[in-house]
Short mmCIF file of C-alpha atoms and ligand atoms in Angstrom, two decimals:
data_model
loop_
_atom_site.label_atom_id
_atom_site.label_comp_id
_atom_site.label_asym_id
_atom_site.label_seq_id
_atom_site.Cartn_x
_atom_site.Cartn_y
_atom_site.Cartn_z
CA UNK A 20 -18.70 -4.36 4.86
CA UNK A 21 -19.02 -3.86 8.48
CA UNK A 22 -18.84 -0.49 10.20
CA UNK A 23 -17.98 -0.55 13.95
CA UNK A 24 -18.15 2.38 16.71
CA UNK A 25 -14.82 2.48 18.35
CA UNK A 26 -16.76 3.31 22.04
CA UNK A 27 -18.51 -0.19 22.34
CA UNK A 28 -16.74 -2.45 19.33
CA UNK A 29 -20.21 -2.66 18.53
CA UNK A 30 -21.19 -3.30 14.21
CA UNK A 31 -23.32 -0.28 13.81
CA UNK A 32 -24.07 -0.44 9.25
CA UNK A 33 -23.27 -2.53 6.80
CA UNK A 34 -21.31 -0.37 3.33
CA UNK A 35 -21.13 -1.66 -0.11
CA UNK A 36 -17.62 -3.48 -0.30
CA UNK A 37 -17.21 -1.97 -4.34
CA UNK A 38 -15.86 -4.87 -6.64
CA UNK A 39 -14.03 -4.40 -9.46
CA UNK A 40 -16.92 -4.03 -11.38
CA UNK A 41 -18.00 -1.54 -9.56
CA UNK A 42 -15.11 0.72 -9.52
CA UNK A 43 -14.95 0.96 -12.99
CA UNK A 44 -17.98 1.82 -13.47
CA UNK A 45 -17.74 4.58 -11.07
CA UNK A 46 -13.95 5.40 -13.20
CA UNK A 47 -15.78 5.25 -16.65
CA UNK A 48 -19.18 7.54 -14.76
CA UNK A 49 -16.44 10.04 -14.23
CA UNK A 50 -14.14 9.84 -17.49
CA UNK A 51 -17.74 10.12 -19.61
CA UNK A 52 -18.45 13.40 -17.66
CA UNK A 53 -15.17 14.73 -17.80
CA UNK A 54 -14.82 16.49 -21.04
CA UNK A 55 -18.57 18.68 -20.34
CA UNK A 56 -17.03 19.47 -16.29
CA UNK A 57 -14.01 20.55 -17.97
CA UNK A 58 -15.55 23.21 -20.16
CA UNK A 59 -18.14 23.98 -17.83
CA UNK A 60 -17.26 27.83 -16.59
CA UNK A 61 -14.99 28.85 -13.29
CA UNK A 62 -17.67 30.50 -12.25
CA UNK A 63 -20.40 27.70 -12.46
CA UNK A 64 -18.15 24.92 -10.99
CA UNK A 65 -16.77 27.03 -8.02
CA UNK A 66 -20.64 27.15 -7.55
CA UNK A 67 -21.13 23.90 -7.19
CA UNK A 68 -18.75 23.73 -4.64
CA UNK A 69 -19.56 25.95 -2.43
CA UNK A 70 -22.59 24.45 -2.60
CA UNK A 71 -21.72 20.95 -1.54
CA UNK A 72 -19.96 23.18 1.36
CA UNK A 73 -23.21 25.40 2.08
CA UNK A 74 -24.62 21.49 2.33
CA UNK A 75 -22.72 20.17 4.76
CA UNK A 76 -23.15 23.03 7.20
CA UNK A 77 -26.49 23.12 6.57
CA UNK A 78 -26.96 18.94 7.74
CA UNK A 79 -24.07 19.47 10.27
CA UNK A 80 -26.15 18.05 13.27
CA UNK A 81 -26.79 15.27 11.52
CA UNK A 82 -23.20 14.28 9.54
CA UNK A 83 -21.38 14.70 12.53
CA UNK A 84 -23.71 12.62 14.88
CA UNK A 85 -22.54 10.83 12.46
CA UNK A 86 -18.96 10.82 12.66
CA UNK A 87 -19.07 10.27 16.10
CA UNK A 88 -20.52 7.40 15.79
CA UNK A 89 -18.39 5.82 12.85
CA UNK A 90 -14.66 7.85 13.98
CA UNK A 91 -15.19 8.01 17.84
CA UNK A 92 -14.71 11.83 18.16
CA UNK A 93 -16.02 13.77 21.34
CA UNK A 94 -19.29 15.79 19.53
CA UNK A 95 -18.03 19.16 19.24
CA UNK A 96 -15.13 18.24 18.17
CA UNK A 97 -17.27 16.70 15.22
CA UNK A 98 -19.33 19.72 14.56
CA UNK A 99 -15.21 21.36 13.88
CA UNK A 100 -14.55 18.90 11.97
CA UNK A 101 -17.90 19.00 9.17
CA UNK A 102 -17.67 22.97 9.88
CA UNK A 103 -13.74 22.51 8.94
CA UNK A 104 -14.58 21.01 6.30
CA UNK A 105 -17.78 23.81 4.80
CA UNK A 106 -15.18 25.99 5.24
CA UNK A 107 -12.29 24.14 3.41
CA UNK A 108 -15.07 24.11 0.81
CA UNK A 109 -16.59 27.47 0.04
CA UNK A 110 -12.92 29.51 0.76
CA UNK A 111 -11.61 27.02 -2.22
CA UNK A 112 -14.15 28.39 -4.78
CA UNK A 113 -13.31 31.58 -3.87
CA UNK A 114 -9.94 31.24 -5.75
CA UNK A 115 -8.83 31.11 -9.04
CA UNK A 116 -6.07 30.32 -11.92
CA UNK A 117 -5.21 32.86 -14.62
CA UNK A 118 -4.21 32.69 -17.75
CA UNK A 119 -0.40 33.97 -16.91
CA UNK A 120 0.84 36.14 -20.42
CA UNK A 121 4.22 37.21 -21.36
CA UNK A 122 4.45 39.57 -23.65
CA UNK A 123 8.69 38.44 -25.38
CA UNK A 124 8.59 40.47 -28.34
CA UNK A 125 6.40 43.57 -29.92
CA UNK A 126 3.66 40.98 -30.95
CA UNK A 127 4.56 37.70 -30.08
CA UNK A 128 3.72 36.55 -25.86
CA UNK A 129 3.50 33.41 -24.31
CA UNK A 130 0.09 32.09 -22.32
CA UNK A 131 0.62 29.88 -19.77
CA UNK A 132 -2.97 28.48 -18.44
CA UNK A 133 -3.73 25.50 -16.37
CA UNK A 134 -5.70 22.79 -17.36
CA UNK A 135 -7.83 20.18 -15.60
CA UNK A 136 -5.76 16.43 -15.45
CA UNK A 137 -8.39 14.43 -15.80
CA UNK A 138 -9.73 11.80 -13.38
CA UNK A 139 -8.54 12.22 -10.06
CA UNK A 140 -8.60 9.02 -7.61
CA UNK A 141 -8.86 10.83 -4.13
CA UNK A 142 -8.44 7.91 -0.80
CA UNK A 143 -8.42 8.87 2.85
CA UNK A 144 -7.72 7.98 6.01
CA UNK A 145 -10.08 7.27 9.46
CA UNK A 146 -9.07 10.37 11.64
CA UNK A 147 -10.60 13.47 9.84
CA UNK A 148 -12.39 11.18 7.17
CA UNK A 149 -15.13 14.08 6.05
CA UNK A 150 -12.18 17.08 6.25
CA UNK A 151 -9.62 15.19 4.81
CA UNK A 152 -12.60 14.17 1.53
CA UNK A 153 -13.39 18.04 1.60
CA UNK A 154 -9.41 19.10 1.43
CA UNK A 155 -9.27 16.83 -2.21
CA UNK A 156 -13.26 17.83 -3.46
CA UNK A 157 -12.97 21.38 -3.46
CA UNK A 158 -9.41 22.12 -5.19
CA UNK A 159 -9.90 19.13 -7.89
CA UNK A 160 -14.03 19.46 -8.88
CA UNK A 161 -13.03 23.23 -9.26
CA UNK A 162 -9.60 23.42 -11.28
CA UNK A 163 -11.94 21.16 -13.48
CA UNK A 164 -11.57 17.51 -12.79
CA UNK A 165 -13.66 14.30 -11.73
CA UNK A 166 -13.59 12.42 -9.36
CA UNK A 167 -13.57 9.15 -7.95
CA UNK A 168 -13.47 8.84 -4.03
CA UNK A 169 -12.76 5.86 -1.78
CA UNK A 170 -12.84 6.59 2.34
CA UNK A 171 -11.20 4.40 4.67
CA UNK A 172 -13.21 0.90 5.33
CA UNK A 173 -13.28 2.20 9.02
CA UNK A 174 -15.06 4.77 8.59
CA UNK A 175 -16.74 4.98 4.97
CA UNK A 176 -20.17 6.05 6.06
CA UNK A 177 -20.20 9.77 6.67
CA UNK A 178 -18.20 10.64 2.90
CA UNK A 179 -21.05 8.27 1.74
CA UNK A 180 -23.75 10.30 3.36
CA UNK A 181 -22.32 14.01 1.63
CA UNK A 182 -22.65 11.82 -1.27
CA UNK A 183 -26.35 11.33 -0.90
CA UNK A 184 -26.75 15.05 -0.11
CA UNK A 185 -25.09 16.58 -2.93
CA UNK A 186 -25.99 14.30 -5.77
CA UNK A 187 -29.03 16.48 -6.84
CA UNK A 188 -26.84 19.18 -7.52
CA UNK A 189 -23.63 18.16 -8.40
CA UNK A 190 -23.42 16.81 -12.45
CA UNK A 191 -24.28 12.50 -12.99
CA UNK A 192 -20.11 11.17 -12.66
CA UNK A 193 -18.21 14.35 -11.92
CA UNK A 194 -18.15 13.57 -7.35
CA UNK A 195 -18.15 9.51 -7.16
CA UNK A 196 -18.06 8.15 -3.72
CA UNK A 197 -17.59 4.06 -3.45
CA UNK A 198 -16.18 2.37 -0.08
CA UNK A 199 -14.68 -0.56 -0.17
CA UNK A 200 -12.33 -3.18 2.07
CA UNK A 201 -8.13 -3.61 1.62
CA UNK A 202 -8.52 -4.16 -1.94
CA UNK A 203 -9.85 -1.45 -3.25
CA UNK A 204 -7.60 1.35 -2.80
CA UNK A 205 -4.81 -0.78 -4.80
CA UNK A 206 -7.34 -1.23 -7.76
CA UNK A 207 -7.79 1.92 -7.72
CA UNK A 208 -3.79 3.16 -8.16
CA UNK A 209 -3.40 1.53 -10.57
CA UNK A 210 -6.12 2.05 -12.83
CA UNK A 211 -5.41 3.03 -15.97
CA UNK A 212 -8.84 5.61 -15.82
CA UNK A 213 -7.70 7.52 -13.15
CA UNK A 214 -4.81 10.58 -14.78
CA UNK A 215 -3.93 12.01 -10.32
CA UNK A 216 -3.92 10.61 -7.22
CA UNK A 217 -3.97 12.39 -3.92
CA UNK A 218 -3.98 10.00 -1.45
CA UNK A 219 -3.91 11.33 2.21
CA UNK A 220 -2.67 8.46 4.86
CA UNK A 221 0.82 6.63 6.32
CA UNK A 222 4.05 6.66 5.11
CA UNK A 223 4.64 3.03 4.54
CA UNK A 224 1.38 3.00 2.52
CA UNK A 225 2.07 5.70 0.61
CA UNK A 226 5.66 3.97 -0.73
CA UNK A 227 3.12 2.16 -2.47
CA UNK A 228 0.58 4.86 -4.13
CA UNK A 229 3.64 6.48 -5.54
CA UNK A 230 4.94 2.30 -6.87
CA UNK A 231 1.29 2.10 -8.07
CA UNK A 232 1.31 4.84 -10.11
CA UNK A 233 4.57 5.06 -11.56
CA UNK A 234 2.74 1.90 -14.60
CA UNK A 235 1.04 4.66 -15.73
CA UNK A 236 2.79 8.07 -14.52
CA UNK A 237 -0.26 9.22 -12.94
CA UNK A 238 0.23 12.64 -11.22
CA UNK A 239 0.27 12.68 -7.61
CA UNK A 240 -0.33 14.05 -4.15
CA UNK A 241 0.93 12.78 -0.67
CA UNK A 242 -0.30 13.51 2.51
CA UNK A 243 1.64 10.87 5.41
CA UNK A 244 2.75 10.68 8.18
CA UNK A 245 4.46 12.87 10.72
CA UNK A 246 6.61 12.61 13.82
CA UNK A 247 6.07 16.37 15.18
CA UNK A 248 8.30 17.83 17.48
CA UNK A 249 6.80 20.43 19.77
CA UNK A 250 10.14 22.87 21.38
CA UNK A 251 9.16 24.40 25.16
CA UNK A 252 11.72 27.42 25.62
CA UNK A 253 11.74 28.09 29.17
CA UNK A 254 10.35 32.36 29.25
CA UNK A 255 6.65 30.97 28.21
CA UNK A 256 3.72 31.02 30.75
CA UNK A 257 3.58 27.18 32.15
CA UNK A 258 0.01 26.82 32.56
CA UNK A 259 -1.00 28.57 29.29
CA UNK A 260 1.35 26.78 27.07
CA UNK A 261 0.98 23.28 28.63
CA UNK A 262 -3.26 23.87 27.61
CA UNK A 263 -2.25 24.43 24.23
CA UNK A 264 0.44 21.78 24.41
CA UNK A 265 -2.06 19.32 25.84
CA UNK A 266 -4.57 20.26 23.07
CA UNK A 267 -1.74 19.60 20.43
CA UNK A 268 -1.06 16.13 21.77
CA UNK A 269 -4.38 14.83 22.40
CA UNK A 270 -7.17 16.49 21.00
CA UNK A 271 -9.11 13.87 18.59
CA UNK A 272 -7.10 11.36 21.02
CA UNK A 273 -3.30 11.86 19.53
CA UNK A 274 -4.98 11.03 15.91
CA UNK A 275 -3.75 13.47 13.48
CA UNK A 276 -1.04 14.32 11.34
CA UNK A 277 -0.02 17.63 13.01
CA UNK A 278 -0.27 16.57 16.37
CA UNK A 279 2.87 16.83 18.93
CA UNK A 280 4.74 13.67 18.75
CA UNK A 281 6.86 14.09 21.01
CA UNK A 282 7.72 17.29 23.46
CA UNK A 283 10.88 19.18 24.05
CA UNK A 284 10.64 21.13 27.60
CA UNK A 285 13.80 23.72 28.21
CA UNK A 286 15.83 21.62 31.67
CA UNK A 287 15.05 25.08 33.22
CA UNK A 288 11.59 24.35 33.16
CA UNK A 289 10.65 20.84 32.62
CA UNK A 290 9.86 19.98 36.04
CA UNK A 291 7.03 22.28 36.58
CA UNK A 292 6.30 22.05 32.88
CA UNK A 293 5.47 18.29 33.27
CA UNK A 294 3.29 18.41 36.66
CA UNK A 295 0.95 21.04 34.49
CA UNK A 296 0.50 18.82 31.49
CA UNK A 297 -0.17 15.68 34.56
CA UNK A 298 -2.37 17.63 36.00
CA UNK A 299 -4.34 18.39 32.63
CA UNK A 300 -4.52 14.63 31.79
CA UNK A 301 -5.47 13.45 35.12
CA UNK A 302 -9.25 15.89 34.96
CA UNK A 303 -9.38 15.07 31.19
CA UNK A 304 -12.20 13.02 30.86
CA UNK A 305 -11.93 9.53 28.37
CA UNK A 306 -15.19 8.43 27.23
CA UNK A 307 -17.45 7.58 24.56
CA UNK A 308 -17.41 10.72 22.32
CA UNK A 309 -21.42 10.56 22.10
CA UNK A 310 -21.69 11.15 26.13
CA UNK A 311 -21.78 14.57 27.65
CA UNK A 312 -18.39 15.93 29.00
CA UNK A 313 -16.49 13.17 27.61
CA UNK A 314 -12.80 15.83 25.89
CA UNK A 315 -11.17 12.56 24.22
CA UNK A 316 -12.62 9.12 22.28
CA UNK A 317 -11.66 5.94 21.71
CA UNK A 318 -8.32 5.03 19.42
CA UNK A 319 -10.53 4.37 15.80
CA UNK A 320 -9.65 1.03 15.09
CA UNK A 321 -8.66 -2.12 16.31
CA UNK A 322 -4.93 -2.36 14.74
CA UNK A 323 -4.43 0.99 16.22
CA UNK A 324 -5.29 0.35 19.48
CA UNK A 325 -2.81 -2.62 19.45
CA UNK A 326 0.38 -1.13 18.32
CA UNK A 327 -0.58 1.57 20.68
CA UNK A 328 -0.88 -1.04 23.36
CA UNK A 329 2.40 -2.54 21.78
CA UNK A 330 4.01 1.18 22.17
CA UNK A 331 3.04 1.14 26.11
CA UNK A 332 4.15 -2.30 26.50
CA UNK A 333 7.80 -1.20 25.15
CA UNK A 334 8.39 1.91 27.74
CA UNK A 335 6.98 0.03 30.22
CA UNK A 336 9.29 -2.76 29.32
CA UNK A 337 12.56 0.01 28.80
CA UNK A 338 11.04 1.08 32.59
CA UNK A 339 10.27 4.91 31.44
CA UNK A 340 8.01 6.58 33.94
CA UNK A 341 5.26 7.37 32.54
CA UNK A 342 1.97 9.82 33.91
CA UNK A 343 -2.06 8.58 33.22
CA UNK A 344 -5.02 9.28 33.13
CA UNK A 345 -7.99 7.56 33.72
CA UNK A 346 -10.13 5.66 30.49
CA UNK A 347 -12.89 3.05 30.45
CA UNK A 348 -12.80 0.01 30.09
CA UNK A 349 -14.74 -2.70 28.25
CA UNK A 350 -15.14 -3.33 24.99
CA UNK A 351 -14.32 -0.38 23.49
CA UNK A 352 -10.68 0.72 22.22
CA UNK A 353 -9.65 3.01 25.13
CA UNK A 354 -6.32 4.23 26.01
CA UNK A 355 -5.70 6.77 28.87
CA UNK A 356 -4.58 9.49 28.15
CA UNK A 357 -0.40 8.69 28.53
CA UNK A 358 2.47 11.18 28.96
CA UNK A 359 6.30 9.55 29.78
CA UNK A 360 8.37 11.13 31.68
CA UNK A 361 11.22 12.05 29.39
CA UNK A 362 12.63 8.80 27.59
CA UNK A 363 15.71 8.33 25.12
CA UNK A 364 15.99 10.21 21.72
CA UNK A 365 16.81 6.29 20.26
CA UNK A 366 13.37 5.08 21.77
CA UNK A 367 10.61 3.97 19.96
CA UNK A 368 7.72 6.38 21.63
CA UNK A 369 10.63 8.73 20.14
CA UNK A 370 11.54 7.65 16.92
CA UNK A 371 8.55 6.54 15.65
CA UNK A 372 4.54 8.35 14.50
CA UNK A 373 2.74 6.69 17.49
CA UNK A 374 -0.43 8.89 16.07
CA UNK A 375 -2.47 8.13 19.62
CA UNK A 376 -3.06 9.60 23.20
CA UNK A 377 0.48 9.10 24.50
CA UNK A 378 3.59 12.34 24.33
CA UNK A 379 7.13 11.55 25.10
CA UNK A 380 8.61 14.96 26.51
CA UNK A 381 12.54 15.10 26.35
CA UNK A 382 14.62 16.98 28.35
CA UNK A 383 17.16 19.80 26.65
CA UNK A 384 19.33 22.54 27.86
CA UNK A 385 21.08 23.30 24.11
CA UNK A 386 19.51 25.27 21.16
CA UNK A 387 21.90 22.88 19.10
CA UNK A 388 21.07 19.81 20.96
CA UNK A 389 17.65 19.86 20.28
CA UNK A 390 17.38 20.33 16.51
CA UNK A 391 19.74 18.50 16.14
CA UNK A 392 17.25 15.99 17.28
CA UNK A 393 14.68 17.16 16.03
CA UNK A 394 15.56 16.24 12.58
CA UNK A 395 16.44 13.51 13.20
CA UNK A 396 13.55 12.09 11.77
CA UNK A 397 12.46 10.18 7.81
CA UNK A 398 9.79 12.45 9.07
CA UNK A 399 9.05 16.44 7.83
CA UNK A 400 5.64 17.31 8.90
CA UNK A 401 4.74 19.71 11.11
CA UNK A 402 6.01 21.12 14.26
CA UNK A 403 5.52 24.29 17.12
CA UNK A 404 8.18 26.45 18.71
CA UNK A 405 6.42 28.12 22.40
CA UNK A 406 8.22 31.32 23.97
CA UNK A 407 8.11 34.79 24.27
CA UNK A 408 10.82 35.79 22.01
CA UNK A 409 9.31 35.45 18.22
CA UNK A 410 12.52 36.62 16.95
CA UNK A 411 14.91 33.97 17.92
CA UNK A 412 11.59 31.19 18.05
CA UNK A 413 11.99 32.15 13.94
CA UNK A 414 15.26 31.49 13.46
CA UNK A 415 14.41 28.50 15.39
CA UNK A 416 12.04 27.79 12.96
CA UNK A 417 14.54 28.30 9.76
CA UNK A 418 16.76 25.27 11.26
CA UNK A 419 13.54 23.20 11.39
CA UNK A 420 13.61 20.47 8.91
CA UNK A 421 9.68 20.38 7.95
CA UNK A 422 7.32 21.82 6.01
CA UNK A 423 4.71 23.70 8.49
CA UNK A 424 5.88 25.57 11.05
CA UNK A 425 3.37 27.77 14.07
CA UNK A 426 4.95 29.16 16.79
CA UNK A 427 3.28 29.87 19.86
CA UNK A 428 -0.26 28.32 18.49
CA UNK A 429 -0.24 24.96 17.12
CA UNK A 430 -3.10 22.59 14.21
CA UNK A 431 -4.06 25.97 12.48
CA UNK A 432 -4.63 25.15 8.77
CA UNK A 433 -5.77 27.41 6.58
CA UNK A 434 -7.81 26.82 3.09
CA UNK A 435 -5.64 29.95 1.90
CA UNK A 436 -1.93 28.13 2.95
CA UNK A 437 0.27 25.37 1.28
CA UNK A 438 0.58 23.20 3.27
CA UNK A 439 3.48 20.22 2.31
CA UNK A 440 5.02 17.65 3.90
CA UNK A 441 8.96 17.21 3.78
CA UNK A 442 11.08 14.43 3.58
CA UNK A 443 9.08 11.62 3.55
CA UNK A 444 5.87 12.91 5.36
CA UNK A 445 4.09 13.30 1.65
CA UNK A 446 5.04 14.98 -1.98
CA UNK A 447 3.30 17.43 -3.62
CA UNK A 448 1.29 20.25 -1.56
CA UNK A 449 -2.77 20.52 -0.52
CA UNK A 450 -4.46 24.03 -0.12
CA UNK A 451 -3.43 27.30 -1.32
CA UNK A 452 -3.06 28.32 -4.90
CA UNK A 453 -0.26 25.75 -4.70
CA UNK A 454 -2.47 23.00 -3.65
CA UNK A 455 -4.92 23.92 -6.59
CA UNK A 456 -2.06 24.35 -9.05
CA UNK A 457 -1.32 20.59 -8.22
CA UNK A 458 -5.06 19.52 -9.50
CA UNK A 459 -3.85 21.67 -13.19
CA UNK A 460 -1.15 20.84 -15.50
CA UNK A 461 0.46 24.42 -16.80
CA UNK A 462 -0.68 24.48 -20.58
CA UNK A 463 1.54 26.80 -22.89
CA UNK A 464 0.26 28.53 -26.00
CA UNK A 465 3.37 30.55 -27.74
CA UNK A 466 1.51 33.53 -29.97
CA UNK A 467 3.72 34.22 -32.92
CA UNK A 468 3.13 38.05 -34.67
P1 NAD B 18 -3.54 3.95 5.19
O1 NAD B 18 -2.37 4.25 4.68
O2 NAD B 18 -3.70 2.86 6.48
O3 NAD B 18 -4.90 3.86 4.86
C1 NAD B 18 -4.90 5.36 4.23
C2 NAD B 18 -5.46 5.22 3.19
O4 NAD B 18 -5.53 4.56 2.08
C3 NAD B 18 -7.40 4.57 3.04
O5 NAD B 18 -8.33 5.03 2.71
C4 NAD B 18 -6.79 3.08 3.12
O6 NAD B 18 -7.95 2.25 2.56
C5 NAD B 18 -5.71 2.91 1.92
N1 NAD B 18 -4.89 2.17 1.58
C6 NAD B 18 -4.68 1.23 1.81
N2 NAD B 18 -3.37 0.30 1.26
C7 NAD B 18 -3.63 1.03 0.33
C8 NAD B 18 -3.19 1.06 -0.99
N3 NAD B 18 -2.01 -0.27 -0.48
N4 NAD B 18 -3.07 1.63 -2.29
C9 NAD B 18 -4.12 2.70 -1.97
N5 NAD B 18 -4.52 2.37 -0.95
C10 NAD B 18 -4.25 1.62 0.52
O7 NAD B 18 -3.53 5.51 6.62
P2 NAD B 18 -4.16 5.85 7.93
O8 NAD B 18 -3.84 4.55 8.91
O9 NAD B 18 -5.11 6.19 7.70
O10 NAD B 18 -4.12 6.87 8.48
C11 NAD B 18 -3.20 7.41 9.69
C12 NAD B 18 -1.45 7.82 8.89
O11 NAD B 18 -1.97 8.81 8.03
C13 NAD B 18 -1.27 8.55 9.89
O12 NAD B 18 0.18 7.81 9.86
C14 NAD B 18 -0.94 10.01 8.98
O13 NAD B 18 -0.26 10.91 10.26
C15 NAD B 18 -1.85 10.06 8.09
N6 NAD B 18 -2.17 11.40 7.71
C16 NAD B 18 -1.58 12.06 7.78
C17 NAD B 18 -1.83 13.49 7.18
C18 NAD B 18 -1.62 14.52 6.15
O14 NAD B 18 -1.96 15.29 5.95
N7 NAD B 18 -0.15 15.01 6.60
C19 NAD B 18 -3.35 13.69 7.42
C20 NAD B 18 -4.28 12.90 7.65
C21 NAD B 18 -3.76 11.58 8.33
#
C-alpha cells in the first residue's frame, strides 16, 4: 500500500496491506497472549506501558521526522505530538484501579474488581496518528487487555515504527499493529475474536462501527467528530485572545477534533477581533512541514482536500466575504488559511465539521441567542469561552451541550482528565480513571460470613 507525503503528493513508502488471513493471525496472537497478560501483576504491566512511553521519547527525533513526512505537520508540532504520546503512556501508567469493598453486614461484603475485557480492536485516524493510538494503547494494556491496532491508511508509518521499537520488550502478542486499506477496518469490527472496539474517527464511520459491534455485543468506545464553538465575549483583550483563538482554530491546519470550528464574536468587538485574526492569517507561513519556518502544513490527504475545496466553493457561490492568507501552489495538498466573515448560521461552513483551515466568524449580541446557536448541532464534543468574567463564563459553560469546555484556554487535554463527546460526538470516555475503567468490566464477589 502506497504512502504519500501530502506536502508533495509523492509516494514515499509502501506498507503492508494486511489480508484477512493476516488479521486472523494478529487476532490469534492477541488471544493467545491474553491469559498470561491479564495475570501479569499490575506493576509489571505499568512498567511496560511506561517503557513504551520512554522508548517513544528517546526516539522522538526519528519518529517526528517520519510523522512530518507522512502527516504533513511542521516539525515542532510533530515533536509535540510524539512527546504527548510519551507523556500519555508514562502518566497513564501511574494510575491504579483498586478493588472496591463494601461491608453490607457484619462478616458479609461485596468486592468489586475491575477486570480486563480481553482483546481490543483499536482504530485510529490520520490527524494525530501516534498520540491518538497512544491514548488507546496505554489504558488498554495497563488494564490487562491485549490489542490489535490499525492506524489510518493515510498515516501508517510512524505507528508501525513505534511497534518495531517496542517489540523486544512488550511480550509477544500483547500489542499487534497491522496496516491495510479500506477493507481492513470493517473486517476488524465484524471479527468475532475481538471483545472491544476503541475507535477514533468520523461520526459517519463511528455509526458503522457501532452497527458492526452489535453482532457479538462488543464493548465500544467511540471518539468522533465535533463542531466546536468558541464564544468570545466583549471584555477580552483582543490581541491576546485572537492569538489563542487563531491557534485553537488553525493548529494542525484545523485538522483537530477539538479545534475551534466556528467562532461567535460579540458585536461590540467583532470588527476589531476579525482584523486581529486576519493579521495572524496573513502572517502565517503555510508550507512543507519539514521546511524551517513553516507554521502550517498541508491538508493531510486528497479526499479531505477535495471536501475542503468544495466548502470554499460553496462560500464563494453564496457570496460570503472571505479573508485568505498565502499558500504554496503545486502538487501538495495546500490550502490558504481562511476566515469566513459572518456567514449565516444555516450555511454549510457553520453547520458542517470542516476539519481544515477555514474558520467562520459569526456576530452575536445576545447571550441567549449565542447559546441557542452553539447548541444547534448534532455534535457535542467541546468548546471554548473567552471572557475576563470567570463566574459568568462558568454559567455559560453550564448551558453548552458539550463534553469538554475550556475557559480562556484551548486544546489542553490531560491524561488524568476524562474526555468524552456528548451527542453524536462519541460514546464512552477516553483518559483519566474513567478512560481506564472503559477497558475493564466490573466483576463483583459477594462474600458471605
Ligand atoms: P475516518 O472515520 O474516515 O477513519 C478513521 C479510521 O477508521 C481509519 O483508520 C479508517 O481506516 C477506519 N475506517 C474507515 N472506515 C471504516 C469502517 N467502515 N469500519 C472500521 N474502520 C473504518 O476518520 P478520519 O478522516 O481518519 O479522521 C477525521 C475524523 O476523526 C474527524 O471527524 C475528527 O473530528 C475525528 N476525530 C475525533 C477525535 C476524538 O477524540 N473525538 C480525535 C481525532 C479525530
